[in-house]
CSV table of C-alpha atoms in Angstrom, one decimal:
chain,number,residue,atom,x,y,z
X,1,UNK,CA,-0.1,0.0,0.0
X,2,UNK,CA,2.8,2.3,0.9
X,3,UNK,CA,4.5,1.8,-2.4
X,4,UNK,CA,1.3,2.3,-4.2
X,5,UNK,CA,0.7,5.6,-2.4
X,6,UNK,CA,4.2,6.7,-3.4
X,7,UNK,CA,3.5,5.8,-7.1
X,8,UNK,CA,0.1,7.7,-7.1
X,9,UNK,CA,1.9,10.6,-5.6
X,10,UNK,CA,4.5,10.7,-8.3
X,11,UNK,CA,2.1,10.4,-10.9
X,12,UNK,CA,0.0,13.2,-9.7
X,13,UNK,CA,3.2,15.5,-9.5
X,14,UNK,CA,4.0,14.5,-13.2
X,15,UNK,CA,0.5,15.3,-14.1
X,16,UNK,CA,0.5,18.7,-12.3
X,17,UNK,CA,3.9,19.5,-13.8
X,18,UNK,CA,2.6,18.8,-17.4
X,19,UNK,CA,-0.5,20.8,-16.7
X,20,UNK,CA,1.4,23.7,-15.3
X,21,UNK,CA,3.6,24.0,-18.4
X,22,UNK,CA,2.9,26.9,-20.7
X,23,UNK,CA,1.3,25.6,-24.0
X,24,UNK,CA,2.7,27.0,-27.2
X,25,UNK,CA,2.5,26.2,-30.8
X,26,UNK,CA,5.4,26.3,-33.2
X,27,UNK,CA,5.5,25.7,-36.9
X,28,UNK,CA,8.2,23.8,-38.9
X,29,UNK,CA,8.3,23.2,-42.6
X,30,UNK,CA,9.2,19.6,-42.5
X,31,UNK,CA,10.3,16.7,-40.1
X,32,UNK,CA,14.0,16.7,-41.2
X,33,UNK,CA,17.4,17.7,-40.2
X,34,UNK,CA,16.7,21.4,-40.9
X,35,UNK,CA,14.4,21.6,-37.9
X,36,UNK,CA,16.2,19.0,-35.8
X,37,UNK,CA,16.7,21.7,-33.0
X,38,UNK,CA,13.1,21.5,-32.3
X,39,UNK,CA,13.0,17.8,-32.4
X,40,UNK,CA,15.8,17.2,-30.0
X,41,UNK,CA,14.3,19.9,-27.7
X,42,UNK,CA,11.0,18.0,-27.8
X,43,UNK,CA,12.4,14.5,-27.6
X,44,UNK,CA,15.1,15.1,-25.1
X,45,UNK,CA,13.0,17.2,-22.7
X,46,UNK,CA,14.6,20.5,-23.1
X,47,UNK,CA,11.2,22.3,-23.6
X,48,UNK,CA,9.8,20.4,-20.6
X,49,UNK,CA,12.7,21.4,-18.4
X,50,UNK,CA,11.9,25.2,-19.5
X,51,UNK,CA,8.3,24.6,-18.4
X,52,UNK,CA,7.1,24.5,-22.0
X,53,UNK,CA,4.5,22.3,-23.5
X,54,UNK,CA,5.4,22.7,-27.2
X,55,UNK,CA,3.2,21.5,-30.1
X,56,UNK,CA,5.3,21.0,-33.3
X,57,UNK,CA,3.0,21.8,-36.4
X,58,UNK,CA,4.0,21.1,-39.9
X,59,UNK,CA,3.1,24.0,-42.2
X,60,UNK,CA,4.3,25.6,-45.5
X,61,UNK,CA,6.1,28.7,-45.0
X,62,UNK,CA,3.6,31.1,-46.4
X,63,UNK,CA,0.7,29.5,-44.2
X,64,UNK,CA,3.3,29.8,-41.2
X,65,UNK,CA,3.8,33.6,-41.7
X,66,UNK,CA,0.0,34.3,-42.0
X,67,UNK,CA,-0.6,32.0,-38.8
X,68,UNK,CA,2.1,33.8,-36.9
X,69,UNK,CA,0.7,37.2,-37.8
X,70,UNK,CA,-2.8,36.3,-36.8
X,71,UNK,CA,-1.5,34.7,-33.4
X,72,UNK,CA,-2.8,31.1,-34.5
X,73,UNK,CA,0.7,29.9,-33.8
X,74,UNK,CA,3.2,31.3,-31.4
X,75,UNK,CA,6.5,30.7,-33.0
X,76,UNK,CA,7.9,29.5,-36.2
X,77,UNK,CA,11.3,28.2,-37.4
X,78,UNK,CA,11.1,29.6,-40.9
X,79,UNK,CA,13.8,32.2,-40.5
X,80,UNK,CA,13.9,33.8,-43.9
X,81,UNK,CA,10.3,33.9,-44.2
X,82,UNK,CA,9.8,35.9,-41.0
X,83,UNK,CA,12.4,38.4,-42.2
X,84,UNK,CA,10.4,38.9,-45.3
X,85,UNK,CA,7.1,39.1,-43.3
X,86,UNK,CA,8.8,41.9,-41.2
X,87,UNK,CA,9.9,43.7,-44.2
X,88,UNK,CA,6.3,43.7,-45.5
X,89,UNK,CA,5.3,45.2,-42.3
X,90,UNK,CA,3.8,42.3,-40.6
X,91,UNK,CA,4.1,42.3,-36.8
X,92,UNK,CA,6.9,39.8,-36.3
X,93,UNK,CA,10.7,39.4,-35.8
X,94,UNK,CA,13.3,36.7,-35.5
X,95,UNK,CA,14.8,36.3,-32.1
X,96,UNK,CA,17.5,33.6,-32.5
X,97,UNK,CA,19.3,31.6,-35.3
X,98,UNK,CA,20.0,27.9,-34.9
X,99,UNK,CA,21.6,27.0,-38.2
X,100,UNK,CA,24.5,28.9,-39.7
X,101,UNK,CA,23.6,27.8,-43.1
X,102,UNK,CA,21.2,25.9,-45.1
X,103,UNK,CA,21.0,22.1,-45.3
X,104,UNK,CA,19.6,22.1,-48.8
X,105,UNK,CA,21.2,20.3,-51.7
X,106,UNK,CA,20.6,20.4,-55.5
X,107,UNK,CA,20.0,16.7,-56.5
X,108,UNK,CA,20.0,15.9,-60.2
X,109,UNK,CA,19.2,13.0,-62.5
X,110,UNK,CA,22.2,10.9,-63.3
X,111,UNK,CA,22.7,12.4,-66.8
X,112,UNK,CA,23.6,15.8,-65.4
X,113,UNK,CA,27.0,16.2,-64.2
X,114,UNK,CA,27.3,19.9,-63.5
X,115,UNK,CA,24.8,22.7,-62.8
X,116,UNK,CA,25.6,24.2,-66.1
X,117,UNK,CA,24.2,21.1,-67.6
X,118,UNK,CA,20.8,22.1,-66.2
X,119,UNK,CA,20.2,25.2,-68.4
X,120,UNK,CA,16.8,24.9,-69.8
X,121,UNK,CA,15.8,22.2,-67.5
X,122,UNK,CA,13.1,22.0,-64.7
X,123,UNK,CA,13.7,22.4,-61.1
X,124,UNK,CA,11.4,21.5,-58.2
X,125,UNK,CA,11.0,23.6,-55.2
X,126,UNK,CA,8.7,23.4,-52.3
X,127,UNK,CA,6.8,26.9,-52.8
X,128,UNK,CA,8.0,30.0,-54.3
X,129,UNK,CA,9.7,32.4,-51.8
X,130,UNK,CA,10.3,29.5,-49.3
X,131,UNK,CA,13.8,28.9,-48.0
X,132,UNK,CA,14.3,25.9,-50.3
X,133,UNK,CA,13.4,28.1,-53.3
X,134,UNK,CA,15.7,30.7,-52.2
X,135,UNK,CA,18.5,28.3,-51.3
X,136,UNK,CA,18.1,26.6,-55.0
X,137,UNK,CA,18.2,29.9,-56.8
X,138,UNK,CA,21.4,30.9,-54.9
X,139,UNK,CA,23.1,27.5,-55.8
X,140,UNK,CA,22.0,27.7,-59.3
X,141,UNK,CA,23.3,31.3,-59.8
X,142,UNK,CA,26.7,30.4,-58.0
X,143,UNK,CA,27.1,27.4,-60.5
X,144,UNK,CA,26.5,29.5,-63.6
X,145,UNK,CA,22.8,29.2,-64.4
X,146,UNK,CA,20.4,32.3,-64.2
X,147,UNK,CA,17.4,30.8,-62.3
X,148,UNK,CA,15.1,33.6,-63.6
X,149,UNK,CA,16.0,33.1,-67.3
X,150,UNK,CA,17.4,29.6,-67.8
X,151,UNK,CA,15.3,27.5,-65.6
X,152,UNK,CA,11.7,26.3,-65.3
X,153,UNK,CA,10.9,26.4,-61.7
X,154,UNK,CA,7.8,24.5,-60.3
X,155,UNK,CA,6.6,24.3,-56.6
X,156,UNK,CA,5.8,20.7,-55.6
X,157,UNK,CA,5.3,21.1,-51.9
X,158,UNK,CA,6.9,18.5,-49.5
X,159,UNK,CA,10.2,16.8,-49.9
X,160,UNK,CA,8.6,13.5,-50.6
X,161,UNK,CA,6.7,14.9,-53.6
X,162,UNK,CA,9.9,16.6,-54.9
X,163,UNK,CA,11.8,13.5,-54.7
X,164,UNK,CA,9.2,11.3,-56.3
X,165,UNK,CA,9.0,13.8,-59.3
X,166,UNK,CA,12.9,13.6,-59.6
X,167,UNK,CA,12.6,9.9,-59.7
X,168,UNK,CA,9.8,9.8,-62.3
X,169,UNK,CA,11.6,12.1,-64.6
X,170,UNK,CA,9.0,14.9,-64.3
X,171,UNK,CA,11.8,17.3,-63.1
X,172,UNK,CA,15.6,17.2,-63.9
X,173,UNK,CA,16.7,18.6,-60.6
X,174,UNK,CA,15.2,19.1,-57.0
X,175,UNK,CA,16.3,21.0,-54.0
X,176,UNK,CA,16.1,18.5,-51.1
X,177,UNK,CA,17.6,18.0,-47.7
X,178,UNK,CA,19.2,15.3,-45.8
X,179,UNK,CA,18.7,12.4,-45.3
X,180,UNK,CA,17.0,12.2,-48.7
X,181,UNK,CA,20.4,12.8,-50.3
X,182,UNK,CA,21.7,9.3,-48.8
X,183,UNK,CA,18.9,7.4,-50.5
X,184,UNK,CA,19.1,9.4,-53.8
X,185,UNK,CA,22.9,8.8,-54.0
X,186,UNK,CA,22.2,5.1,-53.5
X,187,UNK,CA,19.7,5.2,-56.4
X,188,UNK,CA,22.3,6.9,-58.7
X,189,UNK,CA,21.3,10.5,-58.5
X,190,UNK,CA,23.9,13.2,-58.3
X,191,UNK,CA,24.5,15.8,-55.6
X,192,UNK,CA,25.6,18.9,-57.7
X,193,UNK,CA,25.7,21.3,-54.9
X,194,UNK,CA,25.6,21.7,-51.0
X,195,UNK,CA,24.5,25.2,-49.8
X,196,UNK,CA,26.6,25.1,-46.7
X,197,UNK,CA,29.7,24.7,-48.6
X,198,UNK,CA,29.1,27.9,-50.5
X,199,UNK,CA,27.3,30.3,-48.2
X,200,UNK,CA,26.9,31.3,-44.5
X,201,UNK,CA,23.7,32.8,-43.4
X,202,UNK,CA,21.1,32.2,-40.6
X,203,UNK,CA,18.8,29.5,-41.9
X,204,UNK,CA,16.3,28.2,-39.2
X,205,UNK,CA,15.8,29.9,-36.0
X,206,UNK,CA,12.8,31.3,-33.8
X,207,UNK,CA,10.5,33.9,-35.0
X,208,UNK,CA,7.6,35.2,-33.3
X,209,UNK,CA,5.0,38.0,-33.3
X,210,UNK,CA,5.4,41.4,-31.7
X,211,UNK,CA,2.5,40.8,-29.3
X,212,UNK,CA,4.4,37.8,-27.8
X,213,UNK,CA,7.6,39.7,-27.5
X,214,UNK,CA,5.8,42.5,-25.6
X,215,UNK,CA,3.5,40.5,-23.5
X,216,UNK,CA,5.4,37.2,-22.7
X,217,UNK,CA,9.1,38.0,-23.0
X,218,UNK,CA,10.0,35.4,-20.3
X,219,UNK,CA,8.3,32.7,-22.5
X,220,UNK,CA,10.2,33.8,-25.6
X,221,UNK,CA,13.6,33.5,-23.6
X,222,UNK,CA,12.6,30.0,-22.3
X,223,UNK,CA,12.1,28.9,-25.9
X,224,UNK,CA,15.4,30.4,-26.9
X,225,UNK,CA,17.1,28.9,-23.9
X,226,UNK,CA,15.5,25.4,-24.6
X,227,UNK,CA,16.6,25.4,-28.2
X,228,UNK,CA,20.2,26.6,-27.3
X,229,UNK,CA,20.3,23.5,-25.1
X,230,UNK,CA,19.1,21.2,-27.9
X,231,UNK,CA,21.9,22.7,-30.3
X,232,UNK,CA,24.6,22.1,-27.7
X,233,UNK,CA,23.3,18.5,-27.3
X,234,UNK,CA,23.5,18.1,-31.0
X,235,UNK,CA,27.1,19.4,-31.2
X,236,UNK,CA,28.3,17.3,-28.2
X,237,UNK,CA,26.6,14.1,-28.4
X,238,UNK,CA,26.8,12.3,-31.8
X,239,UNK,CA,25.1,9.1,-30.8
X,240,UNK,CA,22.4,10.6,-28.9
X,241,UNK,CA,21.5,12.9,-31.7
X,242,UNK,CA,21.6,10.0,-34.3
X,243,UNK,CA,19.3,8.0,-32.2
X,244,UNK,CA,16.9,11.2,-31.9
X,245,UNK,CA,17.1,11.4,-35.6
X,246,UNK,CA,16.0,7.9,-36.2
X,247,UNK,CA,13.1,8.3,-33.7
X,248,UNK,CA,11.9,11.8,-34.9
X,249,UNK,CA,12.6,11.6,-38.6
X,250,UNK,CA,12.1,8.0,-38.9
X,251,UNK,CA,15.3,7.0,-40.8
X,252,UNK,CA,17.5,4.0,-40.6
X,253,UNK,CA,20.8,4.4,-38.6
X,254,UNK,CA,23.0,4.6,-41.8
X,255,UNK,CA,21.0,7.5,-43.0
X,256,UNK,CA,20.9,9.3,-39.7
X,257,UNK,CA,24.6,8.8,-39.3
X,258,UNK,CA,25.5,10.2,-42.6
X,259,UNK,CA,23.2,13.2,-42.1
X,260,UNK,CA,24.6,13.8,-38.9
X,261,UNK,CA,28.3,13.7,-40.0
X,262,UNK,CA,27.4,16.2,-42.8
X,263,UNK,CA,25.5,18.7,-41.0
X,264,UNK,CA,26.4,18.8,-37.3
X,265,UNK,CA,28.9,21.6,-37.7
X,266,UNK,CA,26.1,23.9,-39.3
X,267,UNK,CA,24.3,23.8,-36.0
X,268,UNK,CA,24.9,27.3,-34.1
X,269,UNK,CA,27.0,27.0,-31.0
X,270,UNK,CA,25.3,30.2,-29.6
X,271,UNK,CA,22.2,31.1,-31.4
X,272,UNK,CA,23.6,34.5,-32.6
X,273,UNK,CA,23.0,36.2,-35.9
X,274,UNK,CA,26.0,37.7,-37.6
X,275,UNK,CA,25.5,41.3,-38.8
X,276,UNK,CA,26.7,40.1,-42.4
X,277,UNK,CA,24.5,36.9,-42.4
X,278,UNK,CA,21.4,38.7,-41.4
X,279,UNK,CA,22.0,41.5,-43.9
X,280,UNK,CA,22.3,38.7,-46.7
X,281,UNK,CA,18.9,37.4,-45.7
X,282,UNK,CA,17.4,41.0,-45.6
X,283,UNK,CA,18.9,41.8,-49.0
X,284,UNK,CA,17.4,38.8,-50.5
X,285,UNK,CA,14.1,39.7,-49.2
X,286,UNK,CA,14.5,43.3,-50.5
X,287,UNK,CA,15.5,42.1,-53.9
X,288,UNK,CA,12.6,39.6,-54.2
X,289,UNK,CA,10.1,42.2,-53.0
X,290,UNK,CA,11.6,45.2,-54.9
X,291,UNK,CA,12.3,47.3,-51.8
X,292,UNK,CA,14.7,50.1,-52.6
X,293,UNK,CA,14.9,51.6,-49.1
X,294,UNK,CA,17.8,50.7,-46.7
X,295,UNK,CA,16.7,48.3,-44.0
X,296,UNK,CA,18.4,48.1,-40.6
X,297,UNK,CA,18.8,44.7,-38.9
X,298,UNK,CA,16.8,45.9,-35.8
X,299,UNK,CA,13.6,46.2,-38.0
X,300,UNK,CA,13.4,42.4,-38.5
X,301,UNK,CA,15.4,41.0,-35.4
X,302,UNK,CA,15.3,41.3,-31.7
X,303,UNK,CA,18.5,40.1,-30.1
X,304,UNK,CA,17.5,40.7,-26.6
X,305,UNK,CA,16.3,37.2,-25.7
X,306,UNK,CA,19.2,35.2,-27.3
X,307,UNK,CA,21.7,37.6,-25.3
X,308,UNK,CA,19.9,37.0,-22.2
X,309,UNK,CA,19.9,33.2,-22.7
X,310,UNK,CA,23.5,33.0,-23.6
X,311,UNK,CA,24.3,34.9,-20.3
X,312,UNK,CA,22.2,32.5,-18.2
X,313,UNK,CA,23.7,29.5,-20.0
X,314,UNK,CA,27.2,30.7,-19.6
X,315,UNK,CA,27.7,30.9,-23.4
X,316,UNK,CA,30.1,33.2,-24.8
X,317,UNK,CA,28.9,34.5,-28.3
X,318,UNK,CA,31.4,34.1,-31.0
X,319,UNK,CA,29.8,36.9,-33.1
């Protein structure tokens, strides 16, 4: 009886702890390595330890921005889209960056050996203006192909649909992310470009609306702190991260290990945004939206929360 009473007591504490957590909703674009920070924070208890009950919701970037502006979600990880939303005057800002570059790759059918071979061909992206679209255009341009004039670009939504279109010959090249590259290479497709080998800029992070920043600053800081802990876990614990990837992304060990080894260095050590990297994201948005006026970083970003979290966790920022 005494043991039963103790178990009941512990159960009630656990339930009470869960009920007392702040319930928040955060969007991600896909369950893949690009958003692994959130997956680790959820699976490894970093959110829970910060008193947060986080629901991760998969949404396209454009839907996420609308939902963030209206308050239907509290946070999103689609960094560049939040910057563009802020440039359009929507009430939102980015508050931390968790990847220092994109994980995106250009994967082509076997007959294409270089990016220049893709002139006049068809490229699959998720949606126009999404991070995958921006990354693909940057890689194409770097490789000598003008994406505006020398490509047919079609939007095919989720990663699975883009890869299926590539396999079926509907498109010649697709912008994809790990671990799809492992399977694609096994099947004979070619990786022609890896974004992180060419460019350094904030990729995924946390964006929230101005009302949340004003009314619940402590919650915002705890979100940042939880995800900083997740990033530190990723960088320090290879085996634990691989296991989390297998559980969260639902991939085999070989794919998870290959993905980890090719991407772990991209995960930010401190959540900071370099001035130059953030300016690159802003300038891309300005160019896409034909904004001619100068834009200062503070219009789209609030660094207060990441600096406070760094100080509390004893992290000395590198930038």
